[in-house]
Amino acid sequence: MELLDTLQSIEIDMGRRKVIDKGPRNIDLDILLYGHETVSNDRLIVPHKLMLEREFVLRPLCQLIPNEYHLTEGKGKTYFSHLQALPPSNPPPIAMIPMPAGLPPITPTKPSRNTLLMAVLNVTPDSFSDGGIHSSTDPTVLLETVKTYIDAGVSIIDVGGESTRPNAEPVTETEELSRVIPVIKLIRSLPEASKIAISIDTYRANVAEAAVNVGADIINDISAGLLDLEMLPTMARLQKTVMLSHTRGTPKTMNKLTHYPDGVLAGIQSELAERVQAAEQAGVRRWRIIADPGVGFAKTQDQNLTILRNLDQLRQAEQLEYMPWLVGVSRKGFVGRITGVKKADERTWGTAAAVTAAISGGADIVRVHDVKEMAQVTRMADAIFRPSL
C-alpha cells in the first residue's frame, strides 16, 4: 500500500482533482500489475480490473510483455490477444515517441502533425552528393552550414563520417571517429543549437557510443544492427531514440540484392519487422524506434517508386504500426535518372517532388540536403496533407 500512497501523493502534488468518475484528468497513476501478486481490498485491486478493456493500457503493455497472461485468467489469452480482440478506438490512440533537446515528441498517428526536417551533414570526402564540402579540421564552412540549417528550421542534424552509398569503400573505425566526434562537439558548443537534435549516422556500435558521449541524441543505423552485432545491445544500453533502416548486404553488394519474391513492400515489411523484433529482444524499447524503408538501399528505381506510392501501406503493416517513419530520398540516383539531372547537387526539384510524395504517404521525418528549399516544401506539403484540425 506504500506504493499506492506514493502514487496518490504525486497525483495531488500535480493538481489532480477528481470531478467525474472515469472522466478526463490531468494525471492518472495506476498500479496495473505487481509482479505475480494479486491484491484485493477496498483501496486497491491488482491486476487492475479494467485493464483488459482499455486500448490505451494494453497497447503500451504489449510493448513490454505481449505474451504474458493475465493472472486471474490462467493461460487462456495473452495480453496481445486481448488487445487484438478490442474494437478499434475512434479516434485511435496517439502514439508518442520521445525526442531530445526540448523537441516535442513525434506523434505518428496524429493527422495534423508537422513533418520534421533532418539535415544531412556528411564529413566525408566521397559521399555521393556533398563529399569533401565539410571537414572536421576546418570548421569555417561547417559552422556556416550548421547555422544555415538552424535558421531554416531543422529539427535534426544527421552527422555521418562514412559514405554508405552503393559501392562505397569502407573506412576504418578510427577514421570515422576522427571525422564525426569533433563535428558533434562543435555543434553542441553552439548556443543556437541547444534545441536541435543530433543524430549519428553509423553502423558501428563503438562510433555510436562515442558520439552519444559527446552529445549525439539519436543513433541512425542504415543496417539496423546487421553490420555490427554489438549495435543493438549498445542502443539498448544507451537508451536513445534509434533509427532502423531496411537494407541488404553492404554498400559494396546491395545493388545485387534487389530480388523480392513477394514484392518490395512485403520484403520490407517482413525484413524490417525482424530487425525491430531483434532490437526489442536486445532491450531497445519500441517507443524509441523510428523505421526507415531504405529508399535507394538494395532497391531498383521501380522499387523506390513503389515505396513512395505505397508508404501508407508500410505504415499500416501489423508488425510496424504506430511507428514513426523516416524517409530519405534527397538527391538520390533514381531522382537523377528520372529527371535527367546527372549532378547530384542539382536534383532539388526532383527531390522536392519525392519529398512531397513521402509526406503524402505519412513520413514523419524527411532526410534532406537542400534544407532551405525542403523546409518550404515540407511546410506546403503539411498544409495540403496535414491541415490543423
mmCIF file of C-alpha atoms in Angstrom:
data_model
loop_
_atom_site.group_PDB
_atom_site.id
_atom_site.type_symbol
_atom_site.label_atom_id
_atom_site.label_comp_id
_atom_site.label_asym_id
_atom_site.label_seq_id
_atom_site.Cartn_x
_atom_site.Cartn_y
_atom_site.Cartn_z
ATOM 1 C CA MET A 1 0.000 0.000 0.000
ATOM 2 C CA GLU A 2 3.019 2.254 0.370
ATOM 3 C CA LEU A 3 3.362 2.366 -3.423
ATOM 4 C CA LEU A 4 -0.297 3.372 -3.802
ATOM 5 C CA ASP A 5 0.144 6.139 -1.226
ATOM 6 C CA THR A 6 3.180 7.428 -3.095
ATOM 7 C CA LEU A 7 1.356 7.491 -6.436
ATOM 8 C CA GLN A 8 -1.645 9.285 -4.978
ATOM 9 C CA SER A 9 0.668 11.821 -3.357
ATOM 10 C CA ILE A 10 2.240 12.530 -6.751
ATOM 11 C CA GLU A 11 -1.223 12.995 -8.276
ATOM 12 C CA ILE A 12 -2.148 15.511 -5.586
ATOM 13 C CA ASP A 13 1.133 17.388 -5.995
ATOM 14 C CA MET A 14 0.443 17.675 -9.733
ATOM 15 C CA GLY A 15 -3.013 19.103 -9.163
ATOM 16 C CA ARG A 16 -5.294 16.144 -9.799
ATOM 17 C CA ARG A 17 -8.864 16.724 -8.693
ATOM 18 C CA LYS A 18 -11.478 14.020 -9.255
ATOM 19 C CA VAL A 19 -14.581 15.618 -10.764
ATOM 20 C CA ILE A 20 -16.235 12.881 -12.857
ATOM 21 C CA ASP A 21 -15.817 9.168 -12.228
ATOM 22 C CA LYS A 22 -13.675 7.706 -15.053
ATOM 23 C CA GLY A 23 -13.627 11.170 -16.634
ATOM 24 C CA PRO A 24 -10.586 13.018 -18.013
ATOM 25 C CA ARG A 25 -7.949 14.147 -15.581
ATOM 26 C CA ASN A 26 -4.591 15.897 -15.858
ATOM 27 C CA ILE A 27 -2.735 12.869 -14.453
ATOM 28 C CA ASP A 28 -3.727 9.314 -13.620
ATOM 29 C CA LEU A 29 -1.293 6.886 -11.995
ATOM 30 C CA ASP A 30 -2.492 3.301 -11.608
ATOM 31 C CA ILE A 31 -0.916 0.054 -10.497
ATOM 32 C CA LEU A 32 -1.695 -2.419 -13.264
ATOM 33 C CA LEU A 33 0.465 -5.323 -12.124
ATOM 34 C CA TYR A 34 2.789 -6.031 -9.229
ATOM 35 C CA GLY A 35 4.939 -8.946 -10.254
ATOM 36 C CA HIS A 36 2.816 -12.084 -9.972
ATOM 37 C CA GLU A 37 0.932 -10.917 -6.877
ATOM 38 C CA THR A 38 -2.786 -10.262 -6.576
ATOM 39 C CA VAL A 39 -4.323 -7.662 -4.271
ATOM 40 C CA SER A 40 -7.988 -7.097 -3.480
ATOM 41 C CA ASN A 41 -9.191 -4.680 -0.810
ATOM 42 C CA ASP A 42 -11.295 -1.549 -0.552
ATOM 43 C CA ARG A 43 -8.436 0.654 -1.821
ATOM 44 C CA LEU A 44 -6.674 -1.425 -4.437
ATOM 45 C CA ILE A 45 -7.280 -4.264 -6.878
ATOM 46 C CA VAL A 46 -4.294 -5.797 -8.685
ATOM 47 C CA PRO A 47 -4.310 -6.742 -11.528
ATOM 48 C CA HIS A 48 -6.253 -3.597 -12.420
ATOM 49 C CA LYS A 49 -9.837 -4.671 -13.005
ATOM 50 C CA LEU A 50 -10.375 -2.587 -16.180
ATOM 51 C CA MET A 51 -7.000 -3.067 -17.847
ATOM 52 C CA LEU A 52 -8.245 -5.619 -20.382
ATOM 53 C CA GLU A 53 -10.913 -3.200 -21.646
ATOM 54 C CA ARG A 54 -8.630 -0.258 -22.402
ATOM 55 C CA GLU A 55 -6.546 0.018 -25.543
ATOM 56 C CA PHE A 56 -4.504 2.886 -24.099
ATOM 57 C CA VAL A 57 -3.428 0.483 -21.334
ATOM 58 C CA LEU A 58 -3.000 -2.717 -23.327
ATOM 59 C CA ARG A 59 -1.114 -1.236 -26.276
ATOM 60 C CA PRO A 60 1.920 0.034 -24.311
ATOM 61 C CA LEU A 61 1.738 -3.032 -22.041
ATOM 62 C CA CYS A 62 2.058 -5.235 -25.121
ATOM 63 C CA GLN A 63 5.282 -3.437 -25.983
ATOM 64 C CA LEU A 64 6.645 -4.788 -22.705
ATOM 65 C CA ILE A 65 5.085 -8.204 -22.120
ATOM 66 C CA PRO A 66 2.852 -9.119 -25.092
ATOM 67 C CA ASN A 67 2.941 -12.872 -24.447
ATOM 68 C CA GLU A 68 2.238 -12.826 -20.718
ATOM 69 C CA TYR A 69 -1.110 -13.988 -19.330
ATOM 70 C CA HIS A 70 -3.496 -12.125 -17.063
ATOM 71 C CA LEU A 71 -3.109 -13.520 -13.558
ATOM 72 C CA THR A 72 -6.797 -14.097 -12.911
ATOM 73 C CA GLU A 73 -7.469 -15.786 -16.271
ATOM 74 C CA GLY A 74 -4.866 -18.518 -16.262
ATOM 75 C CA LYS A 75 -3.267 -19.290 -19.619
ATOM 76 C CA GLY A 76 -6.270 -18.544 -21.777
ATOM 77 C CA LYS A 77 -5.329 -15.396 -23.712
ATOM 78 C CA THR A 78 -2.166 -13.336 -23.795
ATOM 79 C CA TYR A 79 -2.257 -9.582 -23.357
ATOM 80 C CA PHE A 80 -1.638 -9.258 -27.091
ATOM 81 C CA SER A 81 -4.657 -11.483 -27.795
ATOM 82 C CA HIS A 82 -6.788 -9.259 -25.591
ATOM 83 C CA LEU A 83 -5.533 -6.196 -27.473
ATOM 84 C CA GLN A 84 -6.393 -7.741 -30.831
ATOM 85 C CA ALA A 85 -9.894 -8.571 -29.605
ATOM 86 C CA LEU A 86 -10.722 -4.967 -28.702
ATOM 87 C CA PRO A 87 -12.834 -2.946 -31.151
ATOM 88 C CA PRO A 88 -10.899 -0.144 -32.887
ATOM 89 C CA SER A 89 -10.739 3.094 -30.937
ATOM 90 C CA ASN A 90 -12.237 6.168 -32.554
ATOM 91 C CA PRO A 91 -10.226 8.319 -32.613
ATOM 92 C CA PRO A 92 -7.237 5.961 -32.371
ATOM 93 C CA PRO A 93 -4.786 6.475 -29.512
ATOM 94 C CA ILE A 94 -1.946 8.862 -30.286
ATOM 95 C CA ALA A 95 1.440 7.171 -30.144
ATOM 96 C CA MET A 96 4.256 9.352 -28.809
ATOM 97 C CA ILE A 97 7.948 8.835 -29.498
ATOM 98 C CA PRO A 98 10.184 10.956 -27.242
ATOM 99 C CA MET A 99 12.584 13.361 -28.909
ATOM 100 C CA PRO A 100 15.591 15.023 -27.282
ATOM 101 C CA ALA A 101 16.771 18.597 -26.924
ATOM 102 C CA GLY A 102 13.422 20.062 -25.945
ATOM 103 C CA LEU A 103 11.736 18.959 -29.168
ATOM 104 C CA PRO A 104 8.105 17.845 -28.969
ATOM 105 C CA PRO A 105 7.503 14.097 -29.270
ATOM 106 C CA ILE A 106 6.755 12.545 -32.644
ATOM 107 C CA THR A 107 3.083 11.608 -32.923
ATOM 108 C CA PRO A 108 2.825 9.325 -35.986
ATOM 109 C CA THR A 109 -0.910 8.698 -35.625
ATOM 110 C CA LYS A 110 -1.858 12.364 -35.279
ATOM 111 C CA PRO A 111 -3.302 13.554 -38.622
ATOM 112 C CA SER A 112 -2.221 17.190 -38.147
ATOM 113 C CA ARG A 113 1.381 16.527 -37.118
ATOM 114 C CA ASN A 114 4.211 18.520 -38.674
ATOM 115 C CA THR A 115 6.900 16.789 -40.708
ATOM 116 C CA LEU A 116 10.351 17.101 -39.150
ATOM 117 C CA LEU A 117 13.378 18.100 -41.218
ATOM 118 C CA MET A 118 16.554 16.068 -40.812
ATOM 119 C CA ALA A 119 19.552 17.810 -42.362
ATOM 120 C CA VAL A 120 22.393 15.764 -43.829
ATOM 121 C CA LEU A 121 25.861 16.782 -42.639
ATOM 122 C CA ASN A 122 28.435 14.499 -44.208
ATOM 123 C CA VAL A 123 32.041 14.829 -43.059
ATOM 124 C CA THR A 124 33.319 12.579 -45.822
ATOM 125 C CA PRO A 125 35.417 13.027 -48.956
ATOM 126 C CA ASP A 126 33.327 10.602 -51.032
ATOM 127 C CA SER A 127 29.614 10.971 -50.265
ATOM 128 C CA PHE A 128 27.611 10.856 -53.479
ATOM 129 C CA SER A 129 26.383 14.473 -53.453
ATOM 130 C CA ASP A 130 28.334 16.535 -50.925
ATOM 131 C CA GLY A 131 31.584 14.695 -50.345
ATOM 132 C CA GLY A 132 34.530 16.930 -49.466
ATOM 133 C CA ILE A 133 32.493 20.042 -48.655
ATOM 134 C CA HIS A 134 32.784 19.729 -44.884
ATOM 135 C CA SER A 135 35.857 18.809 -42.880
ATOM 136 C CA SER A 136 36.275 18.284 -39.153
ATOM 137 C CA THR A 137 39.656 20.034 -39.389
ATOM 138 C CA ASP A 138 38.263 23.224 -40.978
ATOM 139 C CA PRO A 139 35.234 24.472 -39.042
ATOM 140 C CA THR A 140 34.583 27.616 -41.098
ATOM 141 C CA VAL A 141 32.305 26.134 -43.768
ATOM 142 C CA LEU A 142 30.937 23.667 -41.233
ATOM 143 C CA LEU A 143 29.761 26.417 -38.882
ATOM 144 C CA GLU A 144 28.198 28.338 -41.742
ATOM 145 C CA THR A 145 26.309 25.241 -42.870
ATOM 146 C CA VAL A 146 25.059 24.384 -39.379
ATOM 147 C CA LYS A 147 23.793 27.910 -38.770
ATOM 148 C CA THR A 148 22.044 27.872 -42.148
ATOM 149 C CA TYR A 149 20.359 24.609 -41.184
ATOM 150 C CA ILE A 150 19.207 26.027 -37.861
ATOM 151 C CA ASP A 151 17.849 29.209 -39.464
ATOM 152 C CA ALA A 152 15.887 27.073 -41.939
ATOM 153 C CA GLY A 153 14.119 25.274 -39.095
ATOM 154 C CA VAL A 154 15.673 21.815 -38.969
ATOM 155 C CA SER A 155 14.883 19.582 -36.016
ATOM 156 C CA ILE A 156 17.701 17.054 -36.502
ATOM 157 C CA ILE A 157 21.236 17.287 -37.899
ATOM 158 C CA ASP A 158 22.466 13.895 -39.097
ATOM 159 C CA VAL A 159 26.261 13.653 -38.868
ATOM 160 C CA GLY A 160 27.956 10.983 -40.972
ATOM 161 C CA GLY A 161 31.612 10.058 -41.274
ATOM 162 C CA GLU A 162 31.437 7.196 -43.762
ATOM 163 C CA SER A 163 29.668 7.118 -47.096
ATOM 164 C CA THR A 164 27.111 4.318 -47.375
ATOM 165 C CA ARG A 165 26.200 4.996 -50.996
ATOM 166 C CA PRO A 166 26.187 1.925 -53.245
ATOM 167 C CA ASN A 167 29.740 0.692 -53.996
ATOM 168 C CA ALA A 168 31.309 2.976 -51.373
ATOM 169 C CA GLU A 169 34.604 1.850 -49.865
ATOM 170 C CA PRO A 170 34.517 1.337 -46.081
ATOM 171 C CA VAL A 171 36.715 3.411 -43.781
ATOM 172 C CA THR A 172 38.297 2.331 -40.525
ATOM 173 C CA GLU A 173 36.562 2.916 -37.233
ATOM 174 C CA THR A 174 39.402 5.207 -36.174
ATOM 175 C CA GLU A 175 38.970 7.341 -39.288
ATOM 176 C CA GLU A 176 35.212 7.561 -38.820
ATOM 177 C CA LEU A 177 35.643 8.642 -35.197
ATOM 178 C CA SER A 178 38.176 11.298 -36.169
ATOM 179 C CA ARG A 179 35.646 12.770 -38.579
ATOM 180 C CA VAL A 180 32.425 12.807 -36.567
ATOM 181 C CA ILE A 181 33.417 13.427 -32.942
ATOM 182 C CA PRO A 182 34.887 16.940 -33.457
ATOM 183 C CA VAL A 183 31.832 17.911 -35.506
ATOM 184 C CA ILE A 184 29.351 16.797 -32.861
ATOM 185 C CA LYS A 185 31.337 18.647 -30.193
ATOM 186 C CA LEU A 186 31.324 21.770 -32.352
ATOM 187 C CA ILE A 187 27.564 21.672 -32.919
ATOM 188 C CA ARG A 188 26.922 21.057 -29.242
ATOM 189 C CA SER A 189 29.029 24.117 -28.356
ATOM 190 C CA LEU A 190 26.692 26.442 -30.261
ATOM 191 C CA PRO A 191 24.022 28.136 -28.094
ATOM 192 C CA GLU A 192 21.688 28.339 -31.095
ATOM 193 C CA ALA A 193 21.853 24.544 -31.448
ATOM 194 C CA SER A 194 20.564 23.867 -27.937
ATOM 195 C CA LYS A 195 17.177 22.728 -29.238
ATOM 196 C CA ILE A 196 18.493 20.810 -32.237
ATOM 197 C CA ALA A 197 18.816 17.037 -32.002
ATOM 198 C CA ILE A 198 22.000 15.472 -33.340
ATOM 199 C CA SER A 199 21.892 12.023 -34.882
ATOM 200 C CA ILE A 200 24.960 9.938 -35.613
ATOM 201 C CA ASP A 201 24.769 8.144 -38.953
ATOM 202 C CA THR A 202 26.795 4.988 -38.351
ATOM 203 C CA TYR A 203 26.538 1.214 -38.342
ATOM 204 C CA ARG A 204 29.342 0.818 -35.788
ATOM 205 C CA ALA A 205 28.438 0.409 -32.117
ATOM 206 C CA ASN A 206 31.658 1.997 -30.849
ATOM 207 C CA VAL A 207 31.154 5.065 -33.018
ATOM 208 C CA ALA A 208 27.544 5.364 -31.861
ATOM 209 C CA GLU A 209 28.555 5.221 -28.210
ATOM 210 C CA ALA A 210 31.402 7.697 -28.615
ATOM 211 C CA ALA A 211 29.046 10.079 -30.428
ATOM 212 C CA VAL A 212 26.411 9.829 -27.708
ATOM 213 C CA ASN A 213 29.072 10.506 -25.088
ATOM 214 C CA VAL A 214 29.883 13.875 -26.694
ATOM 215 C CA GLY A 215 26.313 14.968 -27.354
ATOM 216 C CA ALA A 216 24.532 12.915 -30.014
ATOM 217 C CA ASP A 217 20.875 12.265 -29.213
ATOM 218 C CA ILE A 218 19.846 9.722 -31.865
ATOM 219 C CA ILE A 219 21.533 6.685 -33.418
ATOM 220 C CA ASN A 220 20.792 6.278 -37.134
ATOM 221 C CA ASP A 221 21.913 2.843 -38.358
ATOM 222 C CA ILE A 222 21.225 2.083 -42.014
ATOM 223 C CA SER A 223 21.861 -1.609 -41.340
ATOM 224 C CA ALA A 224 19.525 -1.880 -38.319
ATOM 225 C CA GLY A 225 22.207 -3.784 -36.446
ATOM 226 C CA LEU A 226 23.155 -6.193 -39.225
ATOM 227 C CA LEU A 227 26.675 -4.865 -39.866
ATOM 228 C CA ASP A 228 27.780 -4.794 -36.214
ATOM 229 C CA LEU A 229 26.319 -7.354 -33.831
ATOM 230 C CA GLU A 230 27.091 -5.076 -30.875
ATOM 231 C CA MET A 231 24.923 -2.268 -32.193
ATOM 232 C CA LEU A 232 21.515 -3.367 -30.871
ATOM 233 C CA PRO A 233 22.776 -4.138 -27.324
ATOM 234 C CA THR A 234 24.587 -0.795 -27.381
ATOM 235 C CA MET A 235 21.420 1.005 -28.434
ATOM 236 C CA ALA A 236 19.536 -0.664 -25.598
ATOM 237 C CA ARG A 237 22.161 0.296 -23.037
ATOM 238 C CA LEU A 238 22.385 3.919 -24.183
ATOM 239 C CA GLN A 239 18.574 4.322 -24.123
ATOM 240 C CA LYS A 240 18.489 6.769 -27.016
ATOM 241 C CA THR A 241 15.971 7.106 -29.822
ATOM 242 C CA VAL A 242 17.146 4.994 -32.767
ATOM 243 C CA MET A 243 16.500 4.818 -36.489
ATOM 244 C CA LEU A 244 16.448 1.382 -38.103
ATOM 245 C CA SER A 245 16.637 1.232 -41.878
ATOM 246 C CA HIS A 246 15.819 -1.579 -44.260
ATOM 247 C CA THR A 247 18.745 -2.686 -46.374
ATOM 248 C CA ARG A 248 20.501 -5.817 -47.540
ATOM 249 C CA GLY A 249 24.168 -6.685 -47.691
ATOM 250 C CA THR A 250 26.789 -3.944 -47.593
ATOM 251 C CA PRO A 251 27.290 -0.803 -49.677
ATOM 252 C CA LYS A 252 29.501 -2.922 -51.961
ATOM 253 C CA THR A 253 26.877 -5.640 -52.506
ATOM 254 C CA MET A 254 23.446 -4.042 -52.019
ATOM 255 C CA ASN A 255 22.806 -3.315 -55.698
ATOM 256 C CA LYS A 256 22.920 -7.056 -56.414
ATOM 257 C CA LEU A 257 20.337 -7.861 -53.722
ATOM 258 C CA THR A 258 17.179 -6.358 -55.186
ATOM 259 C CA HIS A 259 15.114 -9.502 -55.775
ATOM 260 C CA TYR A 260 11.987 -9.599 -53.590
ATOM 261 C CA PRO A 261 9.947 -12.754 -54.384
ATOM 262 C CA ASP A 262 6.756 -11.356 -52.840
ATOM 263 C CA GLY A 263 7.355 -7.760 -53.904
ATOM 264 C CA VAL A 264 9.410 -4.997 -52.357
ATOM 265 C CA LEU A 265 6.707 -3.882 -49.905
ATOM 266 C CA ALA A 266 6.262 -7.366 -48.469
ATOM 267 C CA GLY A 267 10.033 -7.739 -48.300
ATOM 268 C CA ILE A 268 10.482 -4.507 -46.384
ATOM 269 C CA GLN A 269 7.625 -5.350 -44.029
ATOM 270 C CA SER A 270 8.959 -8.760 -43.076
ATOM 271 C CA GLU A 271 12.668 -7.940 -43.022
ATOM 272 C CA LEU A 272 12.327 -4.629 -41.194
ATOM 273 C CA ALA A 273 9.900 -6.199 -38.715
ATOM 274 C CA GLU A 274 12.575 -8.818 -37.996
ATOM 275 C CA ARG A 275 15.080 -6.061 -37.208
ATOM 276 C CA VAL A 276 12.592 -4.252 -34.984
ATOM 277 C CA GLN A 277 11.925 -7.510 -33.147
ATOM 278 C CA ALA A 278 15.671 -8.128 -32.788
ATOM 279 C CA ALA A 279 16.094 -4.628 -31.367
ATOM 280 C CA GLU A 280 13.285 -5.178 -28.878
ATOM 281 C CA GLN A 281 14.760 -8.516 -27.834
ATOM 282 C CA ALA A 282 18.081 -6.750 -27.261
ATOM 283 C CA GLY A 283 16.326 -4.303 -24.937
ATOM 284 C CA VAL A 284 15.504 -1.363 -27.214
ATOM 285 C CA ARG A 285 12.066 -0.056 -26.303
ATOM 286 C CA ARG A 286 9.608 0.079 -29.186
ATOM 287 C CA TRP A 287 8.701 3.681 -28.396
ATOM 288 C CA ARG A 288 12.342 4.563 -29.088
ATOM 289 C CA ILE A 289 12.352 3.140 -32.638
ATOM 290 C CA ILE A 290 11.912 5.089 -35.879
ATOM 291 C CA ALA A 291 11.570 2.993 -39.048
ATOM 292 C CA ASP A 292 13.123 3.773 -42.436
ATOM 293 C CA PRO A 293 12.127 1.882 -45.628
ATOM 294 C CA GLY A 294 15.640 2.340 -47.021
ATOM 295 C CA VAL A 295 14.898 4.133 -50.283
ATOM 296 C CA GLY A 296 17.914 3.608 -52.528
ATOM 297 C CA PHE A 297 19.395 0.762 -50.496
ATOM 298 C CA ALA A 298 19.093 -2.641 -52.200
ATOM 299 C CA LYS A 299 16.249 -1.212 -54.313
ATOM 300 C CA THR A 300 15.794 -0.634 -58.027
ATOM 301 C CA GLN A 301 14.326 2.567 -59.419
ATOM 302 C CA ASP A 302 10.882 0.996 -59.782
ATOM 303 C CA GLN A 303 11.073 -0.387 -56.251
ATOM 304 C CA ASN A 304 11.920 3.066 -54.876
ATOM 305 C CA LEU A 305 8.883 4.485 -56.659
ATOM 306 C CA THR A 306 6.716 1.664 -55.312
ATOM 307 C CA ILE A 307 7.768 2.625 -51.788
ATOM 308 C CA LEU A 308 6.844 6.269 -52.346
ATOM 309 C CA ARG A 309 3.477 5.317 -53.835
ATOM 310 C CA ASN A 310 2.657 2.924 -51.003
ATOM 311 C CA LEU A 311 4.340 4.272 -47.874
ATOM 312 C CA ASP A 312 0.997 4.345 -46.095
ATOM 313 C CA GLN A 313 0.700 0.582 -46.663
ATOM 314 C CA LEU A 314 4.025 0.074 -44.890
ATOM 315 C CA ARG A 315 2.903 2.313 -42.029
ATOM 316 C CA GLN A 316 -0.197 0.183 -41.506
ATOM 317 C CA ALA A 317 1.605 -3.171 -41.546
ATOM 318 C CA GLU A 318 0.665 -5.027 -38.370
ATOM 319 C CA GLN A 319 4.252 -5.556 -37.201
ATOM 320 C CA LEU A 320 5.185 -1.897 -37.806
ATOM 321 C CA GLU A 321 2.040 0.028 -36.904
ATOM 322 C CA TYR A 322 2.168 3.039 -34.594
ATOM 323 C CA MET A 323 5.821 3.621 -35.504
ATOM 324 C CA PRO A 324 7.152 6.877 -36.966
ATOM 325 C CA TRP A 325 8.856 6.746 -40.351
ATOM 326 C CA LEU A 326 11.966 8.448 -41.659
ATOM 327 C CA VAL A 327 12.271 8.716 -45.446
ATOM 328 C CA GLY A 328 15.432 9.743 -47.281
ATOM 329 C CA VAL A 329 15.047 10.495 -50.992
ATOM 330 C CA SER A 330 17.250 13.556 -51.257
ATOM 331 C CA ARG A 331 19.371 13.785 -54.424
ATOM 332 C CA LYS A 332 19.332 10.020 -54.899
ATOM 333 C CA GLY A 333 20.291 8.289 -58.108
ATOM 334 C CA PHE A 334 16.757 7.355 -59.156
ATOM 335 C CA VAL A 335 15.760 11.030 -58.885
ATOM 336 C CA GLY A 336 18.594 11.946 -61.235
ATOM 337 C CA ARG A 337 17.778 9.201 -63.715
ATOM 338 C CA ILE A 338 14.101 10.117 -63.912
ATOM 339 C CA THR A 339 14.723 13.867 -64.226
ATOM 340 C CA GLY A 340 17.818 13.569 -66.395
ATOM 341 C CA VAL A 341 19.949 15.516 -63.910
ATOM 342 C CA LYS A 342 23.395 13.965 -63.611
ATOM 343 C CA LYS A 343 24.883 16.212 -60.915
ATOM 344 C CA ALA A 344 23.528 15.209 -57.528
ATOM 345 C CA ASP A 345 23.549 18.726 -56.094
ATOM 346 C CA GLU A 346 21.272 19.916 -58.919
ATOM 347 C CA ARG A 347 18.442 17.464 -58.162
ATOM 348 C CA THR A 348 16.499 19.870 -55.952
ATOM 349 C CA TRP A 349 13.284 19.916 -57.991
ATOM 350 C CA GLY A 350 13.085 16.149 -58.316
ATOM 351 C CA THR A 351 13.839 15.803 -54.628
ATOM 352 C CA ALA A 352 11.026 18.241 -53.832
ATOM 353 C CA ALA A 353 8.511 16.061 -55.674
ATOM 354 C CA ALA A 354 9.760 12.908 -53.949
ATOM 355 C CA VAL A 355 9.668 14.569 -50.517
ATOM 356 C CA THR A 356 6.090 15.690 -51.145
ATOM 357 C CA ALA A 357 5.139 12.130 -52.071
ATOM 358 C CA ALA A 358 6.743 10.846 -48.878
ATOM 359 C CA ILE A 359 4.797 13.319 -46.751
ATOM 360 C CA SER A 360 1.594 12.421 -48.579
ATOM 361 C CA GLY A 361 2.254 8.792 -47.656
ATOM 362 C CA GLY A 362 2.782 9.562 -43.983
ATOM 363 C CA ALA A 363 6.503 10.231 -43.460
ATOM 364 C CA ASP A 364 7.202 11.791 -40.075
ATOM 365 C CA ILE A 365 10.786 12.843 -40.842
ATOM 366 C CA VAL A 366 12.422 13.613 -44.187
ATOM 367 C CA ARG A 367 16.210 13.499 -44.534
ATOM 368 C CA VAL A 368 17.433 16.214 -46.914
ATOM 369 C CA HIS A 369 20.489 18.046 -48.239
ATOM 370 C CA ASP A 370 18.828 21.218 -49.593
ATOM 371 C CA VAL A 371 17.485 22.333 -46.257
ATOM 372 C CA LYS A 372 16.212 25.819 -47.069
ATOM 373 C CA GLU A 373 14.290 24.633 -50.124
ATOM 374 C CA MET A 374 12.924 21.480 -48.480
ATOM 375 C CA ALA A 375 11.759 23.495 -45.474
ATOM 376 C CA GLN A 376 9.384 25.285 -47.836
ATOM 377 C CA VAL A 377 8.378 22.014 -49.462
ATOM 378 C CA THR A 378 7.516 20.382 -46.134
ATOM 379 C CA ARG A 379 5.526 23.382 -44.941
ATOM 380 C CA MET A 380 3.493 23.378 -48.151
ATOM 381 C CA ALA A 381 3.008 19.607 -48.143
ATOM 382 C CA ASP A 382 1.940 19.689 -44.495
ATOM 383 C CA ALA A 383 -0.598 22.413 -45.271
ATOM 384 C CA ILE A 384 -2.066 20.245 -48.045
ATOM 385 C CA PHE A 385 -1.974 16.804 -46.455
ATOM 386 C CA ARG A 386 -1.970 17.546 -42.709
ATOM 387 C CA PRO A 387 -4.188 20.544 -42.034
ATOM 388 C CA SER A 388 -4.631 21.591 -38.424
ATOM 389 C CA LEU A 389 -7.935 20.406 -37.030
#
